[in-house]
């Protein structure tokens, strides 16, 4: 599944990545409720933060399943999904791109065997704000100086009883995070959380003007997209 959006519909913050991951996980779980194992690289902004962990914990509670998130070791971070980027880049060669939505269309035909990729183009209404009403304020596996920090985590396990367990070494036993979670009966469901954005995000006036300068080389059918972009006045 490939998620696409332009910067008038979203920024790059933890709730954005969490919204995409939860959306895809819900789709998989709607077919069959089974324990989920996720493999993530070590990027803290995307995959190793309290916002994403709380989103996955809410999902584990709602679906009454265990979700396990494993982090790849340094030097061993190549994943099967990396080939998606390569396949899309190859398909883009020689193509004329006038609108962001065209990237979504190309991703769908970037692979045929064993099946085409799925792709969605997202607008600002899609994203949920998972950074508020946190069950766990922190996912650091320690409290005092010298204790393990977030980047030491090798595995997190999200349990339907509302707790998060962790490992800092794959050979260790799971331990509960040393932080008190919010009681489950006080937890809002995912669909009860606020949206991340109330409207499209304005781009700068300078960027808007630069895009307008491209009008002479754009097909007439594409002009309305750039004319309608929200922008600031300074």
mmCIF file of C-alpha atoms in Angstrom:
data_model
loop_
_atom_site.group_PDB
_atom_site.id
_atom_site.type_symbol
_atom_site.label_atom_id
_atom_site.label_comp_id
_atom_site.label_asym_id
_atom_site.label_seq_id
_atom_site.Cartn_x
_atom_site.Cartn_y
_atom_site.Cartn_z
ATOM 1 C CA UNK A 1 0.000 0.000 0.000
ATOM 2 C CA UNK A 2 1.391 3.380 -1.068
ATOM 3 C CA UNK A 3 0.050 6.534 0.559
ATOM 4 C CA UNK A 4 0.486 9.811 -1.300
ATOM 5 C CA UNK A 5 -0.305 13.390 -0.274
ATOM 6 C CA UNK A 6 0.868 16.885 -1.113
ATOM 7 C CA UNK A 7 2.038 19.477 1.383
ATOM 8 C CA UNK A 8 -1.248 21.382 1.266
ATOM 9 C CA UNK A 9 -2.887 18.337 2.872
ATOM 10 C CA UNK A 10 -0.280 17.211 5.403
ATOM 11 C CA UNK A 11 3.096 17.833 6.958
ATOM 12 C CA UNK A 12 5.582 15.146 8.048
ATOM 13 C CA UNK A 13 4.797 14.540 11.713
ATOM 14 C CA UNK A 14 4.345 11.456 13.833
ATOM 15 C CA UNK A 15 0.521 11.435 13.647
ATOM 16 C CA UNK A 16 0.715 11.370 9.838
ATOM 17 C CA UNK A 17 2.767 8.176 9.790
ATOM 18 C CA UNK A 18 0.623 6.712 12.572
ATOM 19 C CA UNK A 19 -2.577 7.439 10.626
ATOM 20 C CA UNK A 20 -1.275 5.583 7.566
ATOM 21 C CA UNK A 21 -0.042 2.596 9.571
ATOM 22 C CA UNK A 22 -3.274 2.306 11.567
ATOM 23 C CA UNK A 23 -5.395 2.639 8.418
ATOM 24 C CA UNK A 24 -3.566 -0.190 6.661
ATOM 25 C CA UNK A 25 -3.530 -2.368 9.784
ATOM 26 C CA UNK A 26 -7.293 -1.925 10.190
ATOM 27 C CA UNK A 27 -7.799 -3.024 6.612
ATOM 28 C CA UNK A 28 -5.748 -6.192 7.185
ATOM 29 C CA UNK A 29 -7.484 -6.905 10.493
ATOM 30 C CA UNK A 30 -10.911 -6.489 8.929
ATOM 31 C CA UNK A 31 -10.177 -9.642 6.917
ATOM 32 C CA UNK A 32 -9.026 -11.695 9.897
ATOM 33 C CA UNK A 33 -8.193 -10.844 13.495
ATOM 34 C CA UNK A 34 -4.716 -12.234 14.112
ATOM 35 C CA UNK A 35 -1.707 -10.985 16.092
ATOM 36 C CA UNK A 36 0.261 -8.411 14.087
ATOM 37 C CA UNK A 37 4.049 -8.133 13.754
ATOM 38 C CA UNK A 38 5.488 -4.922 12.327
ATOM 39 C CA UNK A 39 9.088 -4.384 11.243
ATOM 40 C CA UNK A 40 10.350 -0.798 11.434
ATOM 41 C CA UNK A 41 13.604 1.003 10.830
ATOM 42 C CA UNK A 42 15.040 3.103 13.630
ATOM 43 C CA UNK A 43 13.776 6.530 12.532
ATOM 44 C CA UNK A 44 12.482 8.132 15.732
ATOM 45 C CA UNK A 45 10.307 10.724 13.982
ATOM 46 C CA UNK A 46 8.420 8.003 12.111
ATOM 47 C CA UNK A 47 8.630 4.719 13.964
ATOM 48 C CA UNK A 48 10.039 5.132 17.464
ATOM 49 C CA UNK A 49 7.972 7.704 19.335
ATOM 50 C CA UNK A 50 5.145 7.940 21.860
ATOM 51 C CA UNK A 51 2.607 9.167 19.297
ATOM 52 C CA UNK A 52 2.907 6.099 17.065
ATOM 53 C CA UNK A 53 3.142 3.730 20.029
ATOM 54 C CA UNK A 54 -0.065 5.120 21.527
ATOM 55 C CA UNK A 55 -1.828 4.767 18.168
ATOM 56 C CA UNK A 56 -0.806 1.100 17.939
ATOM 57 C CA UNK A 57 -1.759 0.489 21.569
ATOM 58 C CA UNK A 58 -5.244 1.909 20.938
ATOM 59 C CA UNK A 59 -5.582 -0.413 17.959
ATOM 60 C CA UNK A 60 -4.502 -3.406 20.051
ATOM 61 C CA UNK A 61 -7.102 -2.528 22.680
ATOM 62 C CA UNK A 62 -9.923 -1.978 20.178
ATOM 63 C CA UNK A 63 -9.247 -5.177 18.222
ATOM 64 C CA UNK A 64 -8.310 -7.203 21.318
ATOM 65 C CA UNK A 65 -5.093 -8.463 19.738
ATOM 66 C CA UNK A 66 -1.358 -8.268 20.429
ATOM 67 C CA UNK A 67 0.664 -6.016 18.126
ATOM 68 C CA UNK A 68 4.446 -6.474 18.113
ATOM 69 C CA UNK A 69 6.804 -3.885 16.646
ATOM 70 C CA UNK A 70 10.371 -4.999 15.969
ATOM 71 C CA UNK A 71 13.169 -2.583 15.080
ATOM 72 C CA UNK A 72 15.814 -3.534 12.552
ATOM 73 C CA UNK A 73 19.424 -3.549 13.718
ATOM 74 C CA UNK A 74 21.926 -1.082 12.258
ATOM 75 C CA UNK A 75 23.537 -2.574 9.178
ATOM 76 C CA UNK A 76 20.514 -4.826 8.603
ATOM 77 C CA UNK A 77 17.831 -2.313 7.697
ATOM 78 C CA UNK A 78 16.983 -3.497 4.179
ATOM 79 C CA UNK A 79 13.333 -4.512 3.928
ATOM 80 C CA UNK A 80 11.171 -5.948 1.181
ATOM 81 C CA UNK A 81 9.255 -2.681 1.002
ATOM 82 C CA UNK A 82 12.429 -0.898 -0.143
ATOM 83 C CA UNK A 83 11.911 -2.515 -3.535
ATOM 84 C CA UNK A 84 8.631 -0.573 -3.842
ATOM 85 C CA UNK A 85 10.517 2.708 -4.012
ATOM 86 C CA UNK A 86 12.849 1.317 -6.659
ATOM 87 C CA UNK A 87 9.999 -0.079 -8.769
ATOM 88 C CA UNK A 88 8.137 3.244 -8.699
ATOM 89 C CA UNK A 89 11.285 5.205 -9.573
ATOM 90 C CA UNK A 90 11.912 2.913 -12.557
ATOM 91 C CA UNK A 91 8.344 3.375 -13.765
ATOM 92 C CA UNK A 92 8.679 7.158 -13.446
ATOM 93 C CA UNK A 93 11.625 7.345 -15.846
ATOM 94 C CA UNK A 94 10.701 9.276 -18.947
ATOM 95 C CA UNK A 95 7.253 10.192 -17.613
ATOM 96 C CA UNK A 96 5.886 13.725 -17.543
ATOM 97 C CA UNK A 97 4.400 14.579 -14.160
ATOM 98 C CA UNK A 98 2.137 17.607 -13.890
ATOM 99 C CA UNK A 99 0.056 16.750 -10.812
ATOM 100 C CA UNK A 100 0.839 14.984 -7.521
ATOM 101 C CA UNK A 101 -2.019 12.545 -8.143
ATOM 102 C CA UNK A 102 -0.098 11.156 -11.114
ATOM 103 C CA UNK A 103 2.410 9.594 -8.722
ATOM 104 C CA UNK A 104 -0.413 7.551 -7.211
ATOM 105 C CA UNK A 105 -1.527 6.347 -10.656
ATOM 106 C CA UNK A 106 2.023 5.324 -11.598
ATOM 107 C CA UNK A 107 2.548 3.455 -8.319
ATOM 108 C CA UNK A 108 -0.431 1.242 -9.158
ATOM 109 C CA UNK A 109 1.212 0.061 -12.384
ATOM 110 C CA UNK A 110 4.806 -0.068 -11.093
ATOM 111 C CA UNK A 111 4.412 -3.796 -10.446
ATOM 112 C CA UNK A 112 2.215 -6.482 -11.957
ATOM 113 C CA UNK A 113 3.597 -9.724 -10.472
ATOM 114 C CA UNK A 114 2.500 -11.189 -8.108
ATOM 115 C CA UNK A 115 -0.043 -8.346 -7.921
ATOM 116 C CA UNK A 116 -0.137 -4.580 -8.491
ATOM 117 C CA UNK A 117 0.609 -2.197 -5.658
ATOM 118 C CA UNK A 118 -2.309 -0.480 -3.989
ATOM 119 C CA UNK A 119 -2.223 3.305 -3.688
ATOM 120 C CA UNK A 120 -4.279 6.063 -2.079
ATOM 121 C CA UNK A 121 -4.108 9.819 -2.471
ATOM 122 C CA UNK A 122 -4.922 11.418 0.892
ATOM 123 C CA UNK A 123 -6.420 14.756 1.832
ATOM 124 C CA UNK A 124 -6.265 16.543 5.185
ATOM 125 C CA UNK A 125 -9.453 14.843 6.452
ATOM 126 C CA UNK A 126 -7.712 11.465 6.536
ATOM 127 C CA UNK A 127 -5.275 12.192 9.372
ATOM 128 C CA UNK A 128 -6.002 11.605 13.076
ATOM 129 C CA UNK A 129 -4.222 13.451 15.882
ATOM 130 C CA UNK A 130 -2.714 10.666 17.960
ATOM 131 C CA UNK A 131 -0.510 13.055 19.956
ATOM 132 C CA UNK A 132 -3.286 14.044 22.387
ATOM 133 C CA UNK A 133 -4.785 12.053 25.278
ATOM 134 C CA UNK A 134 -1.796 9.724 25.404
ATOM 135 C CA UNK A 135 -2.074 6.441 27.268
ATOM 136 C CA UNK A 136 1.705 6.468 27.746
ATOM 137 C CA UNK A 137 3.377 9.881 27.952
ATOM 138 C CA UNK A 138 6.758 8.308 27.130
ATOM 139 C CA UNK A 139 8.079 5.059 25.720
ATOM 140 C CA UNK A 140 11.555 5.479 27.190
ATOM 141 C CA UNK A 141 12.472 2.153 28.855
ATOM 142 C CA UNK A 142 14.087 3.921 31.793
ATOM 143 C CA UNK A 143 13.711 6.923 34.072
ATOM 144 C CA UNK A 144 17.065 7.969 35.440
ATOM 145 C CA UNK A 145 20.461 8.843 33.979
ATOM 146 C CA UNK A 146 22.202 5.754 32.647
ATOM 147 C CA UNK A 147 18.962 3.856 32.037
ATOM 148 C CA UNK A 148 18.133 2.719 28.482
ATOM 149 C CA UNK A 149 16.714 5.367 26.132
ATOM 150 C CA UNK A 150 14.245 5.175 23.252
ATOM 151 C CA UNK A 151 16.924 4.424 20.659
ATOM 152 C CA UNK A 152 17.938 1.328 22.672
ATOM 153 C CA UNK A 153 14.534 -0.319 22.152
ATOM 154 C CA UNK A 154 14.603 -3.414 19.939
ATOM 155 C CA UNK A 155 10.996 -4.525 20.361
ATOM 156 C CA UNK A 156 7.707 -3.157 21.654
ATOM 157 C CA UNK A 157 4.638 -5.265 22.351
ATOM 158 C CA UNK A 158 1.232 -3.598 22.559
ATOM 159 C CA UNK A 159 -1.245 -5.623 24.580
ATOM 160 C CA UNK A 160 -5.057 -5.433 24.598
ATOM 161 C CA UNK A 161 -5.028 -4.845 28.376
ATOM 162 C CA UNK A 162 -3.604 -1.363 27.685
ATOM 163 C CA UNK A 163 0.063 -1.991 28.509
ATOM 164 C CA UNK A 164 3.279 -1.751 26.496
ATOM 165 C CA UNK A 165 6.141 -4.211 27.032
ATOM 166 C CA UNK A 166 9.654 -3.812 25.647
ATOM 167 C CA UNK A 167 13.044 -5.388 24.954
ATOM 168 C CA UNK A 168 16.378 -3.616 24.544
ATOM 169 C CA UNK A 169 17.908 -6.876 23.330
ATOM 170 C CA UNK A 170 16.160 -9.614 21.363
ATOM 171 C CA UNK A 171 17.599 -12.220 23.734
ATOM 172 C CA UNK A 172 16.059 -10.546 26.802
ATOM 173 C CA UNK A 173 12.667 -11.238 28.332
ATOM 174 C CA UNK A 174 9.870 -8.732 27.764
ATOM 175 C CA UNK A 175 9.399 -6.136 30.497
ATOM 176 C CA UNK A 176 6.623 -3.589 31.080
ATOM 177 C CA UNK A 177 7.499 0.030 30.344
ATOM 178 C CA UNK A 178 8.299 1.792 33.644
ATOM 179 C CA UNK A 179 5.515 4.355 33.228
ATOM 180 C CA UNK A 180 1.960 4.300 34.526
ATOM 181 C CA UNK A 181 -0.578 4.104 31.665
ATOM 182 C CA UNK A 182 -3.979 5.776 31.621
ATOM 183 C CA UNK A 183 -6.668 3.298 32.734
ATOM 184 C CA UNK A 184 -8.413 1.611 29.791
ATOM 185 C CA UNK A 185 -11.884 2.835 30.779
ATOM 186 C CA UNK A 186 -10.676 6.413 30.233
ATOM 187 C CA UNK A 187 -9.360 5.721 26.715
ATOM 188 C CA UNK A 188 -11.186 7.083 23.689
ATOM 189 C CA UNK A 189 -11.480 4.857 20.660
ATOM 190 C CA UNK A 190 -9.485 5.830 17.575
ATOM 191 C CA UNK A 191 -12.583 7.120 15.783
ATOM 192 C CA UNK A 192 -13.292 9.344 18.793
ATOM 193 C CA UNK A 193 -10.030 11.273 18.500
ATOM 194 C CA UNK A 194 -9.767 14.671 16.852
ATOM 195 C CA UNK A 195 -8.606 15.133 13.290
ATOM 196 C CA UNK A 196 -5.053 16.394 12.875
ATOM 197 C CA UNK A 197 -6.030 19.228 10.520
ATOM 198 C CA UNK A 198 -9.150 21.367 10.305
ATOM 199 C CA UNK A 199 -8.419 22.559 6.767
ATOM 200 C CA UNK A 200 -5.810 22.430 4.030
ATOM 201 C CA UNK A 201 -2.398 23.824 4.910
ATOM 202 C CA UNK A 202 -1.356 27.099 3.226
ATOM 203 C CA UNK A 203 1.936 27.091 1.336
ATOM 204 C CA UNK A 204 4.108 30.203 1.338
ATOM 205 C CA UNK A 205 3.309 33.089 -0.953
ATOM 206 C CA UNK A 206 6.720 32.703 -2.635
ATOM 207 C CA UNK A 207 6.120 29.031 -3.408
ATOM 208 C CA UNK A 208 2.644 29.781 -4.735
ATOM 209 C CA UNK A 209 4.039 32.458 -7.060
ATOM 210 C CA UNK A 210 6.799 30.129 -8.266
ATOM 211 C CA UNK A 211 4.196 27.482 -9.115
ATOM 212 C CA UNK A 212 2.135 30.085 -10.972
ATOM 213 C CA UNK A 213 5.200 30.826 -13.109
ATOM 214 C CA UNK A 214 4.932 27.256 -14.438
ATOM 215 C CA UNK A 215 1.520 27.893 -15.999
ATOM 216 C CA UNK A 216 2.977 28.357 -19.455
ATOM 217 C CA UNK A 217 4.368 24.784 -19.515
ATOM 218 C CA UNK A 218 1.433 23.026 -17.858
ATOM 219 C CA UNK A 219 -1.529 21.476 -19.668
ATOM 220 C CA UNK A 220 -4.622 23.701 -19.280
ATOM 221 C CA UNK A 221 -6.450 20.905 -17.455
ATOM 222 C CA UNK A 222 -3.879 21.062 -14.627
ATOM 223 C CA UNK A 223 -3.989 24.800 -13.940
ATOM 224 C CA UNK A 224 -6.921 24.736 -11.539
ATOM 225 C CA UNK A 225 -5.005 22.520 -9.078
ATOM 226 C CA UNK A 226 -2.269 25.141 -8.709
ATOM 227 C CA UNK A 227 -4.657 28.086 -8.791
ATOM 228 C CA UNK A 228 -6.647 26.608 -5.915
ATOM 229 C CA UNK A 229 -3.691 25.890 -3.619
ATOM 230 C CA UNK A 230 -4.155 27.652 -0.253
ATOM 231 C CA UNK A 231 -1.343 30.099 0.402
ATOM 232 C CA UNK A 232 -0.328 32.797 2.819
ATOM 233 C CA UNK A 233 -0.169 36.458 1.898
ATOM 234 C CA UNK A 234 3.421 36.892 2.993
#
